[in-house]
mmCIF file of C-alpha atoms and ligand atoms in Angstrom:
data_model
loop_
_atom_site.group_PDB
_atom_site.id
_atom_site.type_symbol
_atom_site.label_atom_id
_atom_site.label_comp_id
_atom_site.label_asym_id
_atom_site.label_seq_id
_atom_site.Cartn_x
_atom_site.Cartn_y
_atom_site.Cartn_z
ATOM 1 C CA MET A 66 0.000 0.000 0.000
ATOM 2 C CA GLU A 67 1.231 3.489 -0.794
ATOM 3 C CA LYS A 68 1.802 5.840 2.088
ATOM 4 C CA ILE A 69 2.162 9.596 1.676
ATOM 5 C CA VAL A 70 3.663 11.560 4.553
ATOM 6 C CA ILE A 71 3.199 15.328 4.279
ATOM 7 C CA LEU A 72 5.028 17.894 6.401
ATOM 8 C CA THR A 73 3.518 21.381 6.395
ATOM 9 C CA GLY A 74 4.830 24.717 7.651
ATOM 10 C CA ALA A 75 3.738 28.325 7.955
ATOM 11 C CA GLY A 76 3.729 28.819 4.156
ATOM 12 C CA ILE A 77 0.545 26.742 3.768
ATOM 13 C CA SER A 78 -1.332 29.174 6.025
ATOM 14 C CA ALA A 79 0.225 32.348 4.568
ATOM 15 C CA GLU A 80 -2.584 32.889 2.056
ATOM 16 C CA SER A 81 -5.069 32.561 4.921
ATOM 17 C CA GLY A 82 -3.515 35.727 6.314
ATOM 18 C CA LEU A 83 -1.305 34.165 8.982
ATOM 19 C CA GLY A 84 2.239 35.507 8.899
ATOM 20 C CA THR A 85 5.166 33.148 8.427
ATOM 21 C CA PHE A 86 8.230 33.268 10.673
ATOM 22 C CA ARG A 87 11.186 33.960 8.418
ATOM 23 C CA ASP A 88 9.790 35.774 5.369
ATOM 24 C CA GLU A 89 10.362 39.524 5.216
ATOM 25 C CA GLY A 90 8.382 41.149 8.028
ATOM 26 C CA GLY A 91 7.650 37.689 9.503
ATOM 27 C CA LEU A 92 7.066 36.937 13.174
ATOM 28 C CA TRP A 93 10.771 36.494 13.942
ATOM 29 C CA ALA A 94 11.518 39.919 12.501
ATOM 30 C CA GLN A 95 9.065 41.427 14.981
ATOM 31 C CA HIS A 96 9.784 39.351 18.101
ATOM 32 C CA ARG A 97 12.911 37.813 19.604
ATOM 33 C CA ILE A 98 12.720 33.999 19.643
ATOM 34 C CA GLU A 99 14.521 33.969 23.016
ATOM 35 C CA ASP A 100 11.776 36.156 24.518
ATOM 36 C CA VAL A 101 8.607 34.482 23.245
ATOM 37 C CA ALA A 102 9.481 30.955 22.146
ATOM 38 C CA THR A 103 11.744 29.445 24.805
ATOM 39 C CA PRO A 104 11.072 28.066 28.305
ATOM 40 C CA GLU A 105 13.633 30.586 29.629
ATOM 41 C CA GLY A 106 11.719 33.477 28.033
ATOM 42 C CA PHE A 107 8.493 32.260 29.690
ATOM 43 C CA ALA A 108 10.211 31.986 33.086
ATOM 44 C CA ARG A 109 11.578 35.530 32.676
ATOM 45 C CA ASP A 110 8.440 37.279 31.462
ATOM 46 C CA PRO A 111 5.315 35.072 31.283
ATOM 47 C CA ALA A 112 3.047 38.076 30.661
ATOM 48 C CA LEU A 113 4.933 38.944 27.462
ATOM 49 C CA VAL A 114 4.735 35.334 26.249
ATOM 50 C CA HIS A 115 1.001 35.116 27.000
ATOM 51 C CA ARG A 116 0.433 38.411 25.132
ATOM 52 C CA PHE A 117 2.277 37.018 22.091
ATOM 53 C CA TYR A 118 0.263 33.765 21.991
ATOM 54 C CA ASN A 119 -3.036 35.490 22.888
ATOM 55 C CA ALA A 120 -2.576 37.726 19.837
ATOM 56 C CA ARG A 121 -1.726 34.739 17.644
ATOM 57 C CA ARG A 122 -4.782 32.861 18.991
ATOM 58 C CA VAL A 123 -7.075 35.803 18.103
ATOM 59 C CA GLN A 124 -5.549 36.059 14.619
ATOM 60 C CA ALA A 125 -5.752 32.284 14.024
ATOM 61 C CA ALA A 126 -9.389 32.180 15.143
ATOM 62 C CA LYS A 127 -10.258 34.736 12.440
ATOM 63 C CA ALA A 128 -8.344 32.951 9.678
ATOM 64 C CA LYS A 129 -10.093 30.688 7.192
ATOM 65 C CA SER A 130 -8.560 27.587 5.670
ATOM 66 C CA ASN A 131 -7.538 27.944 2.038
ATOM 67 C CA ALA A 132 -7.487 25.840 -1.121
ATOM 68 C CA ALA A 133 -4.233 24.131 -0.099
ATOM 69 C CA HIS A 134 -5.662 22.893 3.212
ATOM 70 C CA ALA A 135 -8.806 21.715 1.398
ATOM 71 C CA ALA A 136 -6.763 19.882 -1.234
ATOM 72 C CA LEU A 137 -4.830 17.935 1.410
ATOM 73 C CA ALA A 138 -8.108 16.998 3.115
ATOM 74 C CA ARG A 139 -9.382 15.755 -0.257
ATOM 75 C CA LEU A 140 -6.200 13.727 -0.710
ATOM 76 C CA GLN A 141 -6.630 12.175 2.741
ATOM 77 C CA MET A 142 -10.202 11.251 1.879
ATOM 78 C CA ASP A 143 -9.792 9.995 -1.691
ATOM 79 C CA PHE A 144 -6.256 8.585 -2.021
ATOM 80 C CA PRO A 145 -6.283 4.781 -2.220
ATOM 81 C CA GLY A 146 -3.568 4.488 0.423
ATOM 82 C CA GLU A 147 -2.607 6.186 3.666
ATOM 83 C CA VAL A 148 -2.052 9.959 3.902
ATOM 84 C CA VAL A 149 -0.429 11.272 7.079
ATOM 85 C CA ILE A 150 -0.318 15.024 7.678
ATOM 86 C CA VAL A 151 2.340 16.265 10.080
ATOM 87 C CA THR A 152 2.252 20.002 10.699
ATOM 88 C CA GLN A 153 4.629 22.405 12.396
ATOM 89 C CA ASN A 154 1.763 24.897 12.510
ATOM 90 C CA VAL A 155 -0.057 25.687 15.735
ATOM 91 C CA ASP A 156 -3.190 26.891 13.912
ATOM 92 C CA SER A 157 -6.153 24.559 13.245
ATOM 93 C CA LEU A 158 -6.554 25.329 9.537
ATOM 94 C CA HIS A 159 -5.900 21.750 8.373
ATOM 95 C CA GLU A 160 -8.793 20.638 10.575
ATOM 96 C CA SER A 161 -11.108 23.463 9.471
ATOM 97 C CA GLY A 162 -10.196 22.586 5.878
ATOM 98 C CA GLY A 163 -11.552 19.080 6.507
ATOM 99 C CA ALA A 164 -8.418 17.056 7.351
ATOM 100 C CA GLU A 165 -8.514 14.352 9.982
ATOM 101 C CA HIS A 166 -5.718 12.874 12.091
ATOM 102 C CA VAL A 167 -3.361 15.836 11.846
ATOM 103 C CA ILE A 168 -0.166 15.413 13.866
ATOM 104 C CA HIS A 169 0.693 18.749 15.515
ATOM 105 C CA MET A 170 4.387 18.251 16.224
ATOM 106 C CA HIS A 171 4.796 21.815 17.586
ATOM 107 C CA GLY A 172 1.574 21.735 19.634
ATOM 108 C CA THR A 173 -1.478 23.906 19.115
ATOM 109 C CA LEU A 174 -2.787 27.320 20.094
ATOM 110 C CA ALA A 175 -6.047 25.620 21.046
ATOM 111 C CA GLY A 176 -4.395 23.899 23.981
ATOM 112 C CA ALA A 177 -3.155 24.829 27.453
ATOM 113 C CA PHE A 178 -0.566 22.777 29.336
ATOM 114 C CA CYS A 179 0.498 22.498 32.971
ATOM 115 C CA PRO A 180 4.221 21.708 33.254
ATOM 116 C CA ALA A 181 3.737 20.861 36.953
ATOM 117 C CA CYS A 182 1.474 17.830 36.383
ATOM 118 C CA ASN A 183 1.426 17.432 32.538
ATOM 119 C CA HIS A 184 -2.333 18.040 32.389
ATOM 120 C CA ARG A 185 -3.658 19.420 29.079
ATOM 121 C CA TRP A 186 -6.926 21.243 28.471
ATOM 122 C CA ALA A 187 -8.608 23.536 25.935
ATOM 123 C CA SER A 188 -7.069 26.974 26.139
ATOM 124 C CA PRO A 189 -9.338 29.943 26.833
ATOM 125 C CA PRO A 190 -9.100 32.626 24.114
ATOM 126 C CA GLU A 191 -6.845 34.618 26.463
ATOM 127 C CA MET A 192 -4.413 33.023 28.886
ATOM 128 C CA ALA A 193 -3.084 35.025 31.822
ATOM 129 C CA VAL A 194 -0.182 34.737 34.221
ATOM 130 C CA GLY A 195 -1.018 32.749 37.344
ATOM 131 C CA GLU A 196 -4.003 30.960 35.836
ATOM 132 C CA PRO A 197 -4.437 27.782 37.924
ATOM 133 C CA CYS A 198 -4.247 24.334 36.335
ATOM 134 C CA PRO A 199 -7.714 22.722 36.569
ATOM 135 C CA ALA A 200 -6.096 19.428 37.655
ATOM 136 C CA CYS A 201 -3.435 20.363 40.238
ATOM 137 C CA GLY A 202 -4.008 24.079 40.871
ATOM 138 C CA ALA A 203 -0.404 25.087 40.058
ATOM 139 C CA ALA A 204 -0.224 28.627 38.700
ATOM 140 C CA THR A 205 2.125 27.711 35.854
ATOM 141 C CA ALA A 206 -0.299 27.204 32.936
ATOM 142 C CA ARG A 207 1.253 27.847 29.525
ATOM 143 C CA PRO A 208 0.229 27.505 25.881
ATOM 144 C CA ASP A 209 0.527 23.901 24.690
ATOM 145 C CA VAL A 210 3.105 24.797 22.065
ATOM 146 C CA VAL A 211 6.635 23.480 21.642
ATOM 147 C CA TRP A 212 9.381 26.038 22.222
ATOM 148 C CA PHE A 213 13.003 26.071 21.119
ATOM 149 C CA GLY A 214 15.009 23.723 23.311
ATOM 150 C CA GLU A 215 11.992 21.420 23.826
ATOM 151 C CA MET A 216 11.334 18.083 22.150
ATOM 152 C CA PRO A 217 8.560 18.236 19.518
ATOM 153 C CA TYR A 218 5.561 15.993 20.135
ATOM 154 C CA TYR A 219 4.809 12.559 18.625
ATOM 155 C CA MET A 220 8.356 12.015 17.319
ATOM 156 C CA ASP A 221 8.263 8.198 17.634
ATOM 157 C CA ALA A 222 5.018 8.014 15.650
ATOM 158 C CA ILE A 223 6.383 10.418 13.013
ATOM 159 C CA TYR A 224 9.594 8.416 12.510
ATOM 160 C CA ASP A 225 7.503 5.224 12.219
ATOM 161 C CA HIS A 226 5.418 6.885 9.489
ATOM 162 C CA LEU A 227 8.552 8.121 7.674
ATOM 163 C CA ALA A 228 10.014 4.616 7.747
ATOM 164 C CA GLU A 229 6.953 3.390 5.825
ATOM 165 C CA ALA A 230 6.588 6.357 3.457
ATOM 166 C CA THR A 231 6.514 5.791 -0.289
ATOM 167 C CA LEU A 232 6.147 9.539 -0.951
ATOM 168 C CA PHE A 233 7.216 12.423 1.288
ATOM 169 C CA ALA A 234 6.156 16.025 0.640
ATOM 170 C CA ALA A 235 7.242 19.176 2.459
ATOM 171 C CA ILE A 236 4.885 22.112 1.902
ATOM 172 C CA GLY A 237 5.460 25.757 2.885
ATOM 173 C CA THR A 238 8.398 25.241 5.205
ATOM 174 C CA SER A 239 11.808 26.910 5.069
ATOM 175 C CA GLY A 240 13.616 23.775 6.255
ATOM 176 C CA GLN A 241 15.507 25.670 8.925
ATOM 177 C CA VAL A 242 14.119 24.070 12.067
ATOM 178 C CA TYR A 243 15.117 20.597 13.202
ATOM 179 C CA PRO A 244 14.059 17.859 13.599
ATOM 180 C CA ALA A 245 11.410 18.594 10.921
ATOM 181 C CA ALA A 246 14.093 19.751 8.462
ATOM 182 C CA ALA A 247 15.658 16.281 8.559
ATOM 183 C CA PHE A 248 12.455 14.365 7.746
ATOM 184 C CA VAL A 249 13.354 14.420 4.051
ATOM 185 C CA HIS A 250 16.537 12.445 4.811
ATOM 186 C CA GLU A 251 14.588 9.881 6.862
ATOM 187 C CA ALA A 252 12.135 9.503 3.988
ATOM 188 C CA LEU A 253 14.920 9.123 1.416
ATOM 189 C CA GLN A 254 16.490 6.396 3.568
ATOM 190 C CA SER A 255 13.157 4.583 3.509
ATOM 191 C CA GLY A 256 13.224 4.698 -0.292
ATOM 192 C CA ALA A 257 10.454 7.287 -0.576
ATOM 193 C CA ARG A 258 10.204 9.712 -3.458
ATOM 194 C CA THR A 259 10.458 13.276 -2.126
ATOM 195 C CA VAL A 260 8.850 16.509 -3.284
ATOM 196 C CA GLU A 261 8.969 20.067 -1.996
ATOM 197 C CA LEU A 262 6.168 22.572 -2.663
ATOM 198 C CA ASN A 263 7.210 26.069 -1.630
ATOM 199 C CA LEU A 264 7.153 29.664 -2.765
ATOM 200 C CA GLU A 265 10.928 29.592 -3.206
ATOM 201 C CA PRO A 266 13.494 26.797 -2.838
ATOM 202 C CA SER A 267 13.968 26.015 0.874
ATOM 203 C CA THR A 268 17.341 25.609 2.575
ATOM 204 C CA GLY A 269 17.206 21.875 1.897
ATOM 205 C CA ALA A 270 15.654 21.966 -1.590
ATOM 206 C CA SER A 271 18.555 20.056 -3.175
ATOM 207 C CA SER A 272 17.656 17.001 -1.061
ATOM 208 C CA PHE A 273 14.285 16.615 -2.793
ATOM 209 C CA ASP A 274 13.678 14.607 -5.980
ATOM 210 C CA GLU A 275 11.292 17.293 -7.209
ATOM 211 C CA VAL A 276 10.700 20.944 -6.304
ATOM 212 C CA ILE A 277 7.439 22.674 -7.271
ATOM 213 C CA LEU A 278 7.542 26.438 -6.812
ATOM 214 C CA GLY A 279 4.580 28.781 -6.395
ATOM 215 C CA PRO A 280 1.878 29.803 -3.928
ATOM 216 C CA ALA A 281 0.450 26.840 -2.025
ATOM 217 C CA THR A 282 -3.162 27.612 -3.020
ATOM 218 C CA GLU A 283 -2.141 26.971 -6.651
ATOM 219 C CA THR A 284 0.547 24.292 -6.429
ATOM 220 C CA VAL A 285 -1.052 22.034 -3.813
ATOM 221 C CA PRO A 286 -4.468 21.546 -5.491
ATOM 222 C CA SER A 287 -2.838 20.723 -8.847
ATOM 223 C CA TRP A 288 -0.314 18.356 -7.203
ATOM 224 C CA VAL A 289 -3.215 16.616 -5.433
ATOM 225 C CA ASP A 290 -5.163 16.411 -8.723
ATOM 226 C CA GLY A 291 -2.166 14.620 -10.228
ATOM 227 C CA LEU A 292 -1.971 12.122 -7.357
ATOM 228 C CA LEU A 293 -5.693 11.379 -7.589
ATOM 229 C CA SER A 294 -5.912 11.054 -11.345
ATOM 230 C CA PRO A 295 -5.871 7.478 -12.648
ATOM 231 C CA ARG A 296 -2.398 6.295 -13.628
HETATM 232 P P1 OAD B 40 9.121 29.753 7.942
HETATM 233 O O1 OAD B 40 8.595 31.110 8.136
HETATM 234 O O2 OAD B 40 10.517 29.470 8.393
HETATM 235 O O3 OAD B 40 9.059 29.347 6.399
HETATM 236 C C1 OAD B 40 7.890 29.526 5.654
HETATM 237 C C2 OAD B 40 8.152 29.055 4.246
HETATM 238 O O4 OAD B 40 6.945 29.164 3.504
HETATM 239 C C3 OAD B 40 9.206 29.884 3.479
HETATM 240 O O5 OAD B 40 10.145 29.006 2.868
HETATM 241 C C4 OAD B 40 8.377 30.652 2.426
HETATM 242 O O6 OAD B 40 9.082 30.803 1.194
HETATM 243 C C5 OAD B 40 7.200 29.725 2.237
HETATM 244 N N1 OAD B 40 5.975 30.421 1.814
HETATM 245 C C6 OAD B 40 5.545 31.667 2.127
HETATM 246 N N2 OAD B 40 4.362 31.931 1.561
HETATM 247 C C7 OAD B 40 4.011 30.826 0.861
HETATM 248 C C8 OAD B 40 2.896 30.466 0.044
HETATM 249 N N3 OAD B 40 1.878 31.306 -0.169
HETATM 250 N N4 OAD B 40 2.883 29.231 -0.512
HETATM 251 C C9 OAD B 40 3.906 28.361 -0.328
HETATM 252 N N5 OAD B 40 4.984 28.644 0.434
HETATM 253 C C10 OAD B 40 5.045 29.851 1.030
HETATM 254 O O7 OAD B 40 8.075 28.744 8.627
HETATM 255 P P2 OAD B 40 8.271 27.199 9.033
HETATM 256 O O8 OAD B 40 9.211 26.517 8.115
HETATM 257 O O9 OAD B 40 6.925 26.642 9.221
HETATM 258 O O10 OAD B 40 8.553 26.672 15.383
HETATM 259 O O11 OAD B 40 8.957 27.369 10.445
HETATM 260 C C11 OAD B 40 9.263 26.214 11.172
HETATM 261 C C12 OAD B 40 9.178 26.492 12.648
HETATM 262 O O12 OAD B 40 9.967 27.646 12.960
HETATM 263 C C13 OAD B 40 7.801 26.877 13.144
HETATM 264 O O13 OAD B 40 6.973 25.774 13.398
HETATM 265 C C14 OAD B 40 8.109 27.617 14.404
HETATM 266 C C15 OAD B 40 9.221 28.479 13.871
HETATM 267 O O14 OAD B 40 10.106 28.963 14.801
HETATM 268 C C16 OAD B 40 8.502 26.966 16.702
HETATM 269 O O15 OAD B 40 8.053 28.018 17.114
HETATM 270 C C17 OAD B 40 9.038 25.886 17.575
#
C-alpha cells in the first residue's frame, strides 16, 4: 500500500492571512525567539509570552482555511492508500479545511498545558499569568506549544510513518528548524520519493527529488489532482 507523509509549515497558512516566521516582516523579525518561544523566556516574562500567543490565537481564530488545506483533506479522503499530515503549525486550519488525524508536532494554540502535572486542556481565548491548572491548581499554565530547546511531540510516531513512506512532501516550510528539516533524509532512507512545494526553494531543496515552486493555493491543489488522477 502506498503511504504519503506530508510535512507542512507556515507557508501553507500564509494565504489565509497568517504571517510566516522567516519571510520579510515575519514573526521572527518582529519578536525575539529567546523572549517568546523558549522556556527561559516564559520563566523571565510570562506576561509577554502570553500576550504574544493570545494575539496569535485571536488572529488564528479569524483565519479561514484555504485551497491548499482543502486539497490535502481531499487527498486524505480519496487517495487509495494512507495519507499522514504532520504540521509544524499551531493553527487549526488543516482541521477546518476538513483534514482528519493531523499530527501537531509543535503543539497547538487551542491547547493549554500544565508543566507541573502534565495536564492538558482547551485553552481559553486569552491566557493570563497565574491561571491555575484545573487538575493540580499550580499557577504555571502555559500555551501547549513546543518552544526552542523542547522536544517536539509525537516524534516516535512520526519516525515510524517516515520509515513506511513511499512519498514524502514538504509544503510551505523553510527547512531551517530541526528535527522537521531532517524528515526528508529519513524519507529518502526509507526509499520514498520526495517533493517540496514552496514559494521559493527552501534551505534543503537540493535534497528533494522534485521541487514545485509557487503559492500553495495553486501548487497544492494541482499536485493533489495529479496524485488522484488514474495512472
Ligand atoms: P518559515 O517562516 O521558516 O518558512 C515559511 C516558508 O513558507 C518559506 O520558505 C516561504 O518561502 C514559504 N511560503 C511563504 N508563503 C508561501 C505560500 N503562499 N505558498 C507556499 N509557500 C510559502 O516557517 P516554518 O518553516 O513553518 O517553530 O517554520 C518552522 C518552525 O519555525 C515553526 O513551526 C516555528 C518556527 O520557529 C517553533 O516556534 C518551535
